[in-house]
Amino acid sequence: MVSWTDSESTNGSAAQYISSSDSPVKIPATIDEPSFEGLADDLNVICEHGNPGRKYVAFEGISTGRRFIACATEGVANYGLVQWVDEHWSEHLQNAIHKLWLMYEHSQHENRMACLEHSSTVHNLTQQKKELQETYEKLIEDVNNLLDYKDSQPKVNQKNDANNILVSVESSMTKDAEIKKLKAVVDQLKQIHVAQATVIRNFKFNHLKEKEKLSSDKRTLEICYADLKKEKDDLKKEKDKLDCCIAELMKVKEKLTMEKSTLASCIVELKIAGDSNKRKLPQIKAICDED
């Protein structure tokens, strides 16, 4: 668990120190950001080793784009994250970042699977080519042995030799036809190998394009986040204004309520006075009639 204490630094300015009683927080993957890098001397954040922290910008999961301070002392037991500078992103922004990372990981997985599949195909084709090459070389060797055997035979049995030569020629023609077929298969395998290489290059090119697109989406997301932050600040200012207006209206309401109570009291008194005058009016009229 991370605990913070405030103490005075050597130059007299207030600095924040951190100590880790449990395992240190793992530092996430980061991205280069010229506007936020180097030691955090200006933030007065010092790790438990007594050294200023280092500035980083996260590039991992839903914390992508959040700035944080990490321990700059490498090779020590408690080397890890010190403090987040930015608060957690809003829920809709976290969902958008999570969706982008899922798309990127899915693309990476598909590319890896495609490369494995093509590697397996190329390996199988190479094995087939090797087997065909061995078969072709064996056929060549058999033909050469047959020709050598014919040359070594005596000329006594010319008729038998002629028959043997005819059979050998027919066999050679058959083997030549097989060799031509094997050459055609080898050429076809070479074409397939070239096609596979082209497909792999296209996959790599598409991967680079997707990576550029993700970078563009990230920049767009950062712009949207800046706009949302600005809009949030504007809404907060408008809310403060509305709170002030509501407070003034409440004061006016209280004043009107007091005036209403005063008017009601005056009306009751006037009504009582009117009733009293109505009761006195007959008496006054009777006195006037006597006179």
PDB file of C-alpha atoms in Angstrom:
ATOM      1  CA  MET A   1       0.000   0.000   0.000  1.00  0.00           C
ATOM      2  CA  VAL A   2       1.211   3.474  -0.883  1.00  0.00           C
ATOM      3  CA  SER A   3       1.305   6.163   1.830  1.00  0.00           C
ATOM      4  CA  TRP A   4       2.168   9.847   1.433  1.00  0.00           C
ATOM      5  CA  THR A   5       3.820  12.255   3.892  1.00  0.00           C
ATOM      6  CA  ASP A   6       4.706  15.926   3.520  1.00  0.00           C
ATOM      7  CA  SER A   7       8.149  17.083   4.662  1.00  0.00           C
ATOM      8  CA  GLU A   8      10.658  19.790   3.868  1.00  0.00           C
ATOM      9  CA  SER A   9      13.264  19.215   1.121  1.00  0.00           C
ATOM     10  CA  THR A  10      16.885  20.320   1.359  1.00  0.00           C
ATOM     11  CA  ASN A  11      16.191  23.649  -0.350  1.00  0.00           C
ATOM     12  CA  GLY A  12      13.259  24.439   1.957  1.00  0.00           C
ATOM     13  CA  SER A  13      10.404  23.844  -0.542  1.00  0.00           C
ATOM     14  CA  ALA A  14       7.547  21.472   0.251  1.00  0.00           C
ATOM     15  CA  ALA A  15       7.896  18.073  -1.435  1.00  0.00           C
ATOM     16  CA  GLN A  16       5.776  14.908  -1.526  1.00  0.00           C
ATOM     17  CA  TYR A  17       7.428  11.682  -0.401  1.00  0.00           C
ATOM     18  CA  ILE A  18       6.185   8.168  -1.017  1.00  0.00           C
ATOM     19  CA  SER A  19       6.869   4.901   0.792  1.00  0.00           C
ATOM     20  CA  SER A  20       5.733   1.422  -0.215  1.00  0.00           C
ATOM     21  CA  SER A  21       4.771  -0.954   2.568  1.00  0.00           C
ATOM     22  CA  ASP A  22       3.518  -3.565   0.092  1.00  0.00           C
ATOM     23  CA  SER A  23       4.599  -4.530  -3.423  1.00  0.00           C
ATOM     24  CA  PRO A  24       5.204  -1.497  -5.681  1.00  0.00           C
ATOM     25  CA  VAL A  25       2.647  -0.693  -8.394  1.00  0.00           C
ATOM     26  CA  LYS A  26       3.800  -2.040 -11.766  1.00  0.00           C
ATOM     27  CA  ILE A  27       4.790   0.658 -14.252  1.00  0.00           C
ATOM     28  CA  PRO A  28       2.592   0.409 -17.397  1.00  0.00           C
ATOM     29  CA  ALA A  29       3.927   0.606 -20.929  1.00  0.00           C
ATOM     30  CA  THR A  30       4.793   4.182 -21.934  1.00  0.00           C
ATOM     31  CA  ILE A  31       5.043   6.356 -25.023  1.00  0.00           C
ATOM     32  CA  ASP A  32       7.448   9.211 -25.785  1.00  0.00           C
ATOM     33  CA  GLU A  33       5.887  12.615 -25.107  1.00  0.00           C
ATOM     34  CA  PRO A  34       8.231  15.637 -25.447  1.00  0.00           C
ATOM     35  CA  SER A  35       5.860  17.861 -23.451  1.00  0.00           C
ATOM     36  CA  PHE A  36       6.001  15.550 -20.409  1.00  0.00           C
ATOM     37  CA  GLU A  37       9.344  13.801 -19.888  1.00  0.00           C
ATOM     38  CA  GLY A  38      12.451  13.920 -17.705  1.00  0.00           C
ATOM     39  CA  LEU A  39      12.688  14.272 -13.925  1.00  0.00           C
ATOM     40  CA  ALA A  40       9.707  15.683 -12.017  1.00  0.00           C
ATOM     41  CA  ASP A  41      11.686  18.445 -10.259  1.00  0.00           C
ATOM     42  CA  ASP A  42       8.955  21.009 -10.935  1.00  0.00           C
ATOM     43  CA  LEU A  43       6.283  18.804  -9.296  1.00  0.00           C
ATOM     44  CA  ASN A  44       8.245  18.206  -6.063  1.00  0.00           C
ATOM     45  CA  VAL A  45       7.476  14.463  -6.069  1.00  0.00           C
ATOM     46  CA  ILE A  46      10.212  12.386  -4.401  1.00  0.00           C
ATOM     47  CA  CYS A  47      10.211   8.596  -4.096  1.00  0.00           C
ATOM     48  CA  GLU A  48      11.100   6.693  -0.930  1.00  0.00           C
ATOM     49  CA  HIS A  49      14.719   6.474  -2.117  1.00  0.00           C
ATOM     50  CA  GLY A  50      15.040  10.245  -1.781  1.00  0.00           C
ATOM     51  CA  ASN A  51      15.273  10.879  -5.543  1.00  0.00           C
ATOM     52  CA  PRO A  52      12.944  12.954  -7.746  1.00  0.00           C
ATOM     53  CA  GLY A  53      10.467  10.879  -9.759  1.00  0.00           C
ATOM     54  CA  ARG A  54      10.491  10.642 -13.550  1.00  0.00           C
ATOM     55  CA  LYS A  55       7.655  11.751 -15.845  1.00  0.00           C
ATOM     56  CA  TYR A  56       5.948   9.220 -18.113  1.00  0.00           C
ATOM     57  CA  VAL A  57       2.820   8.956 -20.294  1.00  0.00           C
ATOM     58  CA  ALA A  58       0.991   5.591 -20.181  1.00  0.00           C
ATOM     59  CA  PHE A  59       0.325   3.624 -23.367  1.00  0.00           C
ATOM     60  CA  GLU A  60      -1.477   0.554 -22.045  1.00  0.00           C
ATOM     61  CA  GLY A  61      -5.160  -0.389 -21.692  1.00  0.00           C
ATOM     62  CA  ILE A  62      -7.754   2.129 -20.515  1.00  0.00           C
ATOM     63  CA  SER A  63      -5.006   4.241 -18.899  1.00  0.00           C
ATOM     64  CA  THR A  64      -3.589   5.168 -22.319  1.00  0.00           C
ATOM     65  CA  GLY A  65      -2.672   8.864 -22.380  1.00  0.00           C
ATOM     66  CA  ARG A  66      -2.642   9.319 -18.577  1.00  0.00           C
ATOM     67  CA  ARG A  67       0.467  11.005 -17.164  1.00  0.00           C
ATOM     68  CA  PHE A  68       2.193   9.590 -14.093  1.00  0.00           C
ATOM     69  CA  ILE A  69       5.347   9.853 -12.000  1.00  0.00           C
ATOM     70  CA  ALA A  70       7.507   6.747 -11.428  1.00  0.00           C
ATOM     71  CA  CYS A  71      10.552   5.981  -9.310  1.00  0.00           C
ATOM     72  CA  ALA A  72      13.694   6.878 -11.258  1.00  0.00           C
ATOM     73  CA  THR A  73      15.979   4.582  -9.222  1.00  0.00           C
ATOM     74  CA  GLU A  74      16.321   1.385 -11.257  1.00  0.00           C
ATOM     75  CA  GLY A  75      17.525  -1.934  -9.866  1.00  0.00           C
ATOM     76  CA  VAL A  76      15.996  -1.473  -6.397  1.00  0.00           C
ATOM     77  CA  ALA A  77      13.332  -3.470  -4.556  1.00  0.00           C
ATOM     78  CA  ASN A  78      10.559  -0.851  -4.583  1.00  0.00           C
ATOM     79  CA  TYR A  79      11.070   0.424  -8.124  1.00  0.00           C
ATOM     80  CA  GLY A  80       7.581   1.183  -9.445  1.00  0.00           C
ATOM     81  CA  LEU A  81       4.821   3.729 -10.042  1.00  0.00           C
ATOM     82  CA  VAL A  82       4.703   6.668  -7.647  1.00  0.00           C
ATOM     83  CA  GLN A  83       1.752   8.890  -8.496  1.00  0.00           C
ATOM     84  CA  TRP A  84      -0.833   9.434 -11.254  1.00  0.00           C
ATOM     85  CA  VAL A  85      -0.949  13.032 -12.503  1.00  0.00           C
ATOM     86  CA  ASP A  86      -4.213  12.645 -14.454  1.00  0.00           C
ATOM     87  CA  GLU A  87      -7.407  11.266 -12.931  1.00  0.00           C
ATOM     88  CA  HIS A  88      -9.208   8.239 -14.409  1.00  0.00           C
ATOM     89  CA  TRP A  89     -10.729   8.985 -17.816  1.00  0.00           C
ATOM     90  CA  SER A  90     -14.491   9.200 -18.115  1.00  0.00           C
ATOM     91  CA  GLU A  91     -16.384   5.955 -18.674  1.00  0.00           C
ATOM     92  CA  HIS A  92     -17.231   6.570 -22.359  1.00  0.00           C
ATOM     93  CA  LEU A  93     -13.591   7.484 -23.083  1.00  0.00           C
ATOM     94  CA  GLN A  94     -12.373   4.325 -21.311  1.00  0.00           C
ATOM     95  CA  ASN A  95     -14.804   2.255 -23.408  1.00  0.00           C
ATOM     96  CA  ALA A  96     -13.497   3.848 -26.621  1.00  0.00           C
ATOM     97  CA  ILE A  97      -9.844   3.221 -25.659  1.00  0.00           C
ATOM     98  CA  HIS A  98     -10.678  -0.374 -24.651  1.00  0.00           C
ATOM     99  CA  LYS A  99     -12.400  -0.928 -28.026  1.00  0.00           C
ATOM    100  CA  LEU A 100      -9.335   0.366 -29.912  1.00  0.00           C
ATOM    101  CA  TRP A 101      -6.998  -1.937 -27.957  1.00  0.00           C
ATOM    102  CA  LEU A 102      -9.288  -4.928 -28.624  1.00  0.00           C
ATOM    103  CA  MET A 103      -9.256  -4.110 -32.344  1.00  0.00           C
ATOM    104  CA  TYR A 104      -5.455  -3.835 -32.300  1.00  0.00           C
ATOM    105  CA  GLU A 105      -4.984  -7.131 -30.404  1.00  0.00           C
ATOM    106  CA  HIS A 106      -7.467  -8.906 -32.714  1.00  0.00           C
ATOM    107  CA  SER A 107      -5.554  -7.623 -35.746  1.00  0.00           C
ATOM    108  CA  GLN A 108      -2.249  -8.744 -34.213  1.00  0.00           C
ATOM    109  CA  HIS A 109      -3.692 -12.201 -33.476  1.00  0.00           C
ATOM    110  CA  GLU A 110      -5.033 -12.596 -37.028  1.00  0.00           C
ATOM    111  CA  ASN A 111      -1.695 -11.527 -38.497  1.00  0.00           C
ATOM    112  CA  ARG A 112       0.188 -14.015 -36.317  1.00  0.00           C
ATOM    113  CA  MET A 113      -2.198 -16.832 -37.235  1.00  0.00           C
ATOM    114  CA  ALA A 114      -1.918 -15.961 -40.942  1.00  0.00           C
ATOM    115  CA  CYS A 115       1.888 -15.930 -40.738  1.00  0.00           C
ATOM    116  CA  LEU A 116       1.876 -19.316 -38.970  1.00  0.00           C
ATOM    117  CA  GLU A 117      -0.480 -20.759 -41.564  1.00  0.00           C
ATOM    118  CA  HIS A 118       1.619 -19.465 -44.452  1.00  0.00           C
ATOM    119  CA  SER A 119       4.827 -20.666 -42.787  1.00  0.00           C
ATOM    120  CA  SER A 120       3.309 -24.143 -42.449  1.00  0.00           C
ATOM    121  CA  THR A 121       2.215 -24.074 -46.106  1.00  0.00           C
ATOM    122  CA  VAL A 122       5.671 -22.959 -47.259  1.00  0.00           C
ATOM    123  CA  HIS A 123       7.277 -25.688 -45.124  1.00  0.00           C
ATOM    124  CA  ASN A 124       5.024 -28.360 -46.656  1.00  0.00           C
ATOM    125  CA  LEU A 125       5.703 -27.109 -50.173  1.00  0.00           C
ATOM    126  CA  THR A 126       9.431 -27.098 -49.477  1.00  0.00           C
ATOM    127  CA  GLN A 127       9.231 -30.706 -48.291  1.00  0.00           C
ATOM    128  CA  GLN A 128       7.287 -31.700 -51.399  1.00  0.00           C
ATOM    129  CA  LYS A 129       9.799 -29.905 -53.593  1.00  0.00           C
ATOM    130  CA  LYS A 130      12.645 -31.704 -51.812  1.00  0.00           C
ATOM    131  CA  GLU A 131      10.962 -35.085 -52.301  1.00  0.00           C
ATOM    132  CA  LEU A 132      10.308 -34.349 -55.993  1.00  0.00           C
ATOM    133  CA  GLN A 133      13.923 -33.260 -56.417  1.00  0.00           C
ATOM    134  CA  GLU A 134      15.133 -36.512 -54.842  1.00  0.00           C
ATOM    135  CA  THR A 135      12.817 -38.525 -57.110  1.00  0.00           C
ATOM    136  CA  TYR A 136      14.036 -36.616 -60.139  1.00  0.00           C
ATOM    137  CA  GLU A 137      17.697 -37.203 -59.212  1.00  0.00           C
ATOM    138  CA  LYS A 138      16.983 -40.918 -58.660  1.00  0.00           C
ATOM    139  CA  LEU A 139      15.409 -41.168 -62.102  1.00  0.00           C
ATOM    140  CA  ILE A 140      18.431 -39.468 -63.655  1.00  0.00           C
ATOM    141  CA  GLU A 141      20.704 -41.868 -61.817  1.00  0.00           C
ATOM    142  CA  ASP A 142      18.684 -44.877 -63.029  1.00  0.00           C
ATOM    143  CA  VAL A 143      18.839 -43.649 -66.629  1.00  0.00           C
ATOM    144  CA  ASN A 144      22.611 -43.140 -66.392  1.00  0.00           C
ATOM    145  CA  ASN A 145      23.076 -46.602 -64.884  1.00  0.00           C
ATOM    146  CA  LEU A 146      20.983 -48.105 -67.656  1.00  0.00           C
ATOM    147  CA  LEU A 147      23.032 -46.355 -70.338  1.00  0.00           C
ATOM    148  CA  ASP A 148      26.268 -47.450 -68.660  1.00  0.00           C
ATOM    149  CA  TYR A 149      24.985 -51.013 -68.538  1.00  0.00           C
ATOM    150  CA  LYS A 150      24.188 -50.926 -72.240  1.00  0.00           C
ATOM    151  CA  ASP A 151      27.642 -49.617 -73.063  1.00  0.00           C
ATOM    152  CA  SER A 152      29.258 -52.405 -71.025  1.00  0.00           C
ATOM    153  CA  GLN A 153      27.355 -55.238 -72.825  1.00  0.00           C
ATOM    154  CA  PRO A 154      29.337 -57.269 -75.522  1.00  0.00           C
ATOM    155  CA  LYS A 155      28.312 -57.063 -79.165  1.00  0.00           C
ATOM    156  CA  VAL A 156      27.697 -60.811 -79.559  1.00  0.00           C
ATOM    157  CA  ASN A 157      24.014 -60.731 -78.854  1.00  0.00           C
ATOM    158  CA  GLN A 158      23.171 -57.776 -81.045  1.00  0.00           C
ATOM    159  CA  LYS A 159      19.570 -58.884 -81.533  1.00  0.00           C
ATOM    160  CA  ASN A 160      18.953 -59.119 -77.821  1.00  0.00           C
ATOM    161  CA  ASP A 161      20.762 -55.855 -77.369  1.00  0.00           C
ATOM    162  CA  ALA A 162      18.512 -54.242 -79.963  1.00  0.00           C
ATOM    163  CA  ASN A 163      15.454 -55.487 -78.113  1.00  0.00           C
ATOM    164  CA  ASN A 164      16.917 -54.357 -74.820  1.00  0.00           C
ATOM    165  CA  ILE A 165      17.766 -50.992 -76.324  1.00  0.00           C
ATOM    166  CA  LEU A 166      14.200 -50.660 -77.636  1.00  0.00           C
ATOM    167  CA  VAL A 167      12.815 -51.500 -74.202  1.00  0.00           C
ATOM    168  CA  SER A 168      15.277 -49.116 -72.600  1.00  0.00           C
ATOM    169  CA  VAL A 169      14.330 -46.354 -75.017  1.00  0.00           C
ATOM    170  CA  GLU A 170      10.655 -46.871 -74.260  1.00  0.00           C
ATOM    171  CA  SER A 171      11.450 -46.895 -70.535  1.00  0.00           C
ATOM    172  CA  SER A 172      13.556 -43.752 -70.941  1.00  0.00           C
ATOM    173  CA  MET A 173      10.734 -42.055 -72.843  1.00  0.00           C
ATOM    174  CA  THR A 174       8.356 -42.992 -70.051  1.00  0.00           C
ATOM    175  CA  LYS A 175      10.785 -41.684 -67.439  1.00  0.00           C
ATOM    176  CA  ASP A 176      11.320 -38.520 -69.486  1.00  0.00           C
ATOM    177  CA  ALA A 177       7.564 -37.989 -69.499  1.00  0.00           C
ATOM    178  CA  GLU A 178       7.506 -38.486 -65.727  1.00  0.00           C
ATOM    179  CA  ILE A 179      10.445 -36.100 -65.361  1.00  0.00           C
ATOM    180  CA  LYS A 180       8.607 -33.487 -67.417  1.00  0.00           C
ATOM    181  CA  LYS A 181       5.566 -33.919 -65.201  1.00  0.00           C
ATOM    182  CA  LEU A 182       7.758 -33.584 -62.124  1.00  0.00           C
ATOM    183  CA  LYS A 183       9.357 -30.440 -63.554  1.00  0.00           C
ATOM    184  CA  ALA A 184       5.893 -29.031 -64.202  1.00  0.00           C
ATOM    185  CA  VAL A 185       4.936 -29.796 -60.584  1.00  0.00           C
ATOM    186  CA  VAL A 186       8.157 -28.194 -59.339  1.00  0.00           C
ATOM    187  CA  ASP A 187       7.463 -25.085 -61.446  1.00  0.00           C
ATOM    188  CA  GLN A 188       3.941 -24.974 -60.076  1.00  0.00           C
ATOM    189  CA  LEU A 189       5.302 -25.247 -56.533  1.00  0.00           C
ATOM    190  CA  LYS A 190       7.727 -22.416 -57.262  1.00  0.00           C
ATOM    191  CA  GLN A 191       4.833 -20.264 -58.477  1.00  0.00           C
ATOM    192  CA  ILE A 192       2.855 -21.140 -55.337  1.00  0.00           C
ATOM    193  CA  HIS A 193       5.882 -20.223 -53.211  1.00  0.00           C
ATOM    194  CA  VAL A 194       6.138 -16.859 -54.985  1.00  0.00           C
ATOM    195  CA  ALA A 195       2.400 -16.299 -54.507  1.00  0.00           C
ATOM    196  CA  GLN A 196       2.716 -17.124 -50.813  1.00  0.00           C
ATOM    197  CA  ALA A 197       5.599 -14.677 -50.453  1.00  0.00           C
ATOM    198  CA  THR A 198       3.474 -12.007 -52.156  1.00  0.00           C
ATOM    199  CA  VAL A 199       0.589 -12.718 -49.773  1.00  0.00           C
ATOM    200  CA  ILE A 200       2.911 -12.432 -46.755  1.00  0.00           C
ATOM    201  CA  ARG A 201       4.259  -9.099 -48.035  1.00  0.00           C
ATOM    202  CA  ASN A 202       0.686  -7.888 -48.505  1.00  0.00           C
ATOM    203  CA  PHE A 203      -0.161  -8.946 -44.948  1.00  0.00           C
ATOM    204  CA  LYS A 204       2.833  -7.028 -43.625  1.00  0.00           C
ATOM    205  CA  PHE A 205       1.829  -3.987 -45.666  1.00  0.00           C
ATOM    206  CA  ASN A 206      -1.767  -4.198 -44.372  1.00  0.00           C
ATOM    207  CA  HIS A 207      -0.410  -4.538 -40.828  1.00  0.00           C
ATOM    208  CA  LEU A 208       1.609  -1.343 -41.266  1.00  0.00           C
ATOM    209  CA  LYS A 209      -1.458   0.416 -42.651  1.00  0.00           C
ATOM    210  CA  GLU A 210      -3.538  -0.731 -39.674  1.00  0.00           C
ATOM    211  CA  LYS A 211      -0.798   0.448 -37.315  1.00  0.00           C
ATOM    212  CA  GLU A 212      -0.821   3.885 -38.982  1.00  0.00           C
ATOM    213  CA  LYS A 213      -4.612   3.938 -38.744  1.00  0.00           C
ATOM    214  CA  LEU A 214      -4.444   3.124 -35.020  1.00  0.00           C
ATOM    215  CA  SER A 215      -1.942   5.942 -34.555  1.00  0.00           C
ATOM    216  CA  SER A 216      -4.283   8.303 -36.407  1.00  0.00           C
ATOM    217  CA  ASP A 217      -7.226   7.105 -34.294  1.00  0.00           C
ATOM    218  CA  LYS A 218      -5.137   7.694 -31.165  1.00  0.00           C
ATOM    219  CA  ARG A 219      -4.385  11.273 -32.218  1.00  0.00           C
ATOM    220  CA  THR A 220      -8.080  11.812 -33.001  1.00  0.00           C
ATOM    221  CA  LEU A 221      -8.951  10.382 -29.595  1.00  0.00           C
ATOM    222  CA  GLU A 222      -6.543  12.752 -27.889  1.00  0.00           C
ATOM    223  CA  ILE A 223      -8.140  15.695 -29.723  1.00  0.00           C
ATOM    224  CA  CYS A 224     -11.608  14.474 -28.680  1.00  0.00           C
ATOM    225  CA  TYR A 225     -10.414  14.151 -25.102  1.00  0.00           C
ATOM    226  CA  ALA A 226      -9.108  17.729 -25.149  1.00  0.00           C
ATOM    227  CA  ASP A 227     -12.454  18.941 -26.545  1.00  0.00           C
ATOM    228  CA  LEU A 228     -14.371  16.961 -23.920  1.00  0.00           C
ATOM    229  CA  LYS A 229     -12.195  18.365 -21.144  1.00  0.00           C
ATOM    230  CA  LYS A 230     -12.795  21.892 -22.397  1.00  0.00           C
ATOM    231  CA  GLU A 231     -16.520  21.222 -22.660  1.00  0.00           C
ATOM    232  CA  LYS A 232     -16.481  19.840 -19.114  1.00  0.00           C
ATOM    233  CA  ASP A 233     -14.830  23.024 -17.833  1.00  0.00           C
ATOM    234  CA  ASP A 234     -17.410  25.172 -19.680  1.00  0.00           C
ATOM    235  CA  LEU A 235     -20.266  23.133 -18.206  1.00  0.00           C
ATOM    236  CA  LYS A 236     -18.779  23.509 -14.733  1.00  0.00           C
ATOM    237  CA  LYS A 237     -18.642  27.304 -15.157  1.00  0.00           C
ATOM    238  CA  GLU A 238     -22.273  27.363 -16.363  1.00  0.00           C
ATOM    239  CA  LYS A 239     -23.278  25.196 -13.389  1.00  0.00           C
ATOM    240  CA  ASP A 240     -21.631  27.659 -11.000  1.00  0.00           C
ATOM    241  CA  LYS A 241     -23.534  30.517 -12.643  1.00  0.00           C
ATOM    242  CA  LEU A 242     -26.821  28.586 -12.348  1.00  0.00           C
ATOM    243  CA  ASP A 243     -26.110  27.876  -8.674  1.00  0.00           C
ATOM    244  CA  CYS A 244     -25.617  31.609  -8.077  1.00  0.00           C
ATOM    245  CA  CYS A 245     -28.878  32.413  -9.914  1.00  0.00           C
ATOM    246  CA  ILE A 246     -30.755  29.779  -7.897  1.00  0.00           C
ATOM    247  CA  ALA A 247     -29.383  31.213  -4.639  1.00  0.00           C
ATOM    248  CA  GLU A 248     -30.551  34.717  -5.642  1.00  0.00           C
ATOM    249  CA  LEU A 249     -33.986  33.374  -6.638  1.00  0.00           C
ATOM    250  CA  MET A 250     -34.287  31.634  -3.262  1.00  0.00           C
ATOM    251  CA  LYS A 251     -33.545  34.936  -1.518  1.00  0.00           C
ATOM    252  CA  VAL A 252     -36.195  36.679  -3.663  1.00  0.00           C
ATOM    253  CA  LYS A 253     -38.647  33.881  -2.849  1.00  0.00           C
ATOM    254  CA  GLU A 254     -38.069  34.275   0.892  1.00  0.00           C
ATOM    255  CA  LYS A 255     -38.547  38.034   0.605  1.00  0.00           C
ATOM    256  CA  LEU A 256     -41.799  37.586  -1.344  1.00  0.00           C
ATOM    257  CA  THR A 257     -43.012  35.042   1.246  1.00  0.00           C
ATOM    258  CA  MET A 258     -42.401  37.565   4.040  1.00  0.00           C
ATOM    259  CA  GLU A 259     -44.211  40.293   2.078  1.00  0.00           C
ATOM    260  CA  LYS A 260     -47.094  37.899   1.429  1.00  0.00           C
ATOM    261  CA  SER A 261     -47.384  37.179   5.171  1.00  0.00           C
ATOM    262  CA  THR A 262     -47.368  40.923   5.945  1.00  0.00           C
ATOM    263  CA  LEU A 263     -50.085  41.587   3.321  1.00  0.00           C
ATOM    264  CA  ALA A 264     -52.180  38.740   4.702  1.00  0.00           C
ATOM    265  CA  SER A 265     -51.938  40.256   8.199  1.00  0.00           C
ATOM    266  CA  CYS A 266     -52.940  43.688   6.826  1.00  0.00           C
ATOM    267  CA  ILE A 267     -55.920  42.160   4.977  1.00  0.00           C
ATOM    268  CA  VAL A 268     -57.116  40.419   8.160  1.00  0.00           C
ATOM    269  CA  GLU A 269     -56.845  43.667  10.117  1.00  0.00           C
ATOM    270  CA  LEU A 270     -58.701  45.589   7.382  1.00  0.00           C
ATOM    271  CA  LYS A 271     -61.413  42.942   7.302  1.00  0.00           C
ATOM    272  CA  ILE A 272     -61.834  43.159  11.098  1.00  0.00           C
ATOM    273  CA  ALA A 273     -61.995  46.943  10.863  1.00  0.00           C
ATOM    274  CA  GLY A 274     -64.588  46.705   8.038  1.00  0.00           C
ATOM    275  CA  ASP A 275     -66.788  44.362  10.069  1.00  0.00           C
ATOM    276  CA  SER A 276     -66.586  46.717  13.043  1.00  0.00           C
ATOM    277  CA  ASN A 277     -67.549  49.668  10.842  1.00  0.00           C
ATOM    278  CA  LYS A 278     -70.495  47.702   9.454  1.00  0.00           C
ATOM    279  CA  ARG A 279     -71.769  47.075  13.003  1.00  0.00           C
ATOM    280  CA  LYS A 280     -71.366  50.778  13.944  1.00  0.00           C
ATOM    281  CA  LEU A 281     -73.038  52.050  10.744  1.00  0.00           C
ATOM    282  CA  PRO A 282     -76.675  51.248  11.869  1.00  0.00           C
ATOM    283  CA  GLN A 283     -76.078  52.947  15.215  1.00  0.00           C
ATOM    284  CA  ILE A 284     -74.703  56.060  13.516  1.00  0.00           C
ATOM    285  CA  LYS A 285     -77.688  56.039  11.122  1.00  0.00           C
ATOM    286  CA  ALA A 286     -80.137  55.731  14.029  1.00  0.00           C
ATOM    287  CA  ILE A 287     -78.513  58.689  15.831  1.00  0.00           C
ATOM    288  CA  CYS A 288     -78.731  60.719  12.672  1.00  0.00           C
ATOM    289  CA  ASP A 289     -82.443  59.901  12.296  1.00  0.00           C
ATOM    290  CA  GLU A 290     -83.187  60.992  15.880  1.00  0.00           C
ATOM    291  CA  ASP A 291     -81.642  64.330  15.222  1.00  0.00           C
TER     292      ASP A 291
END
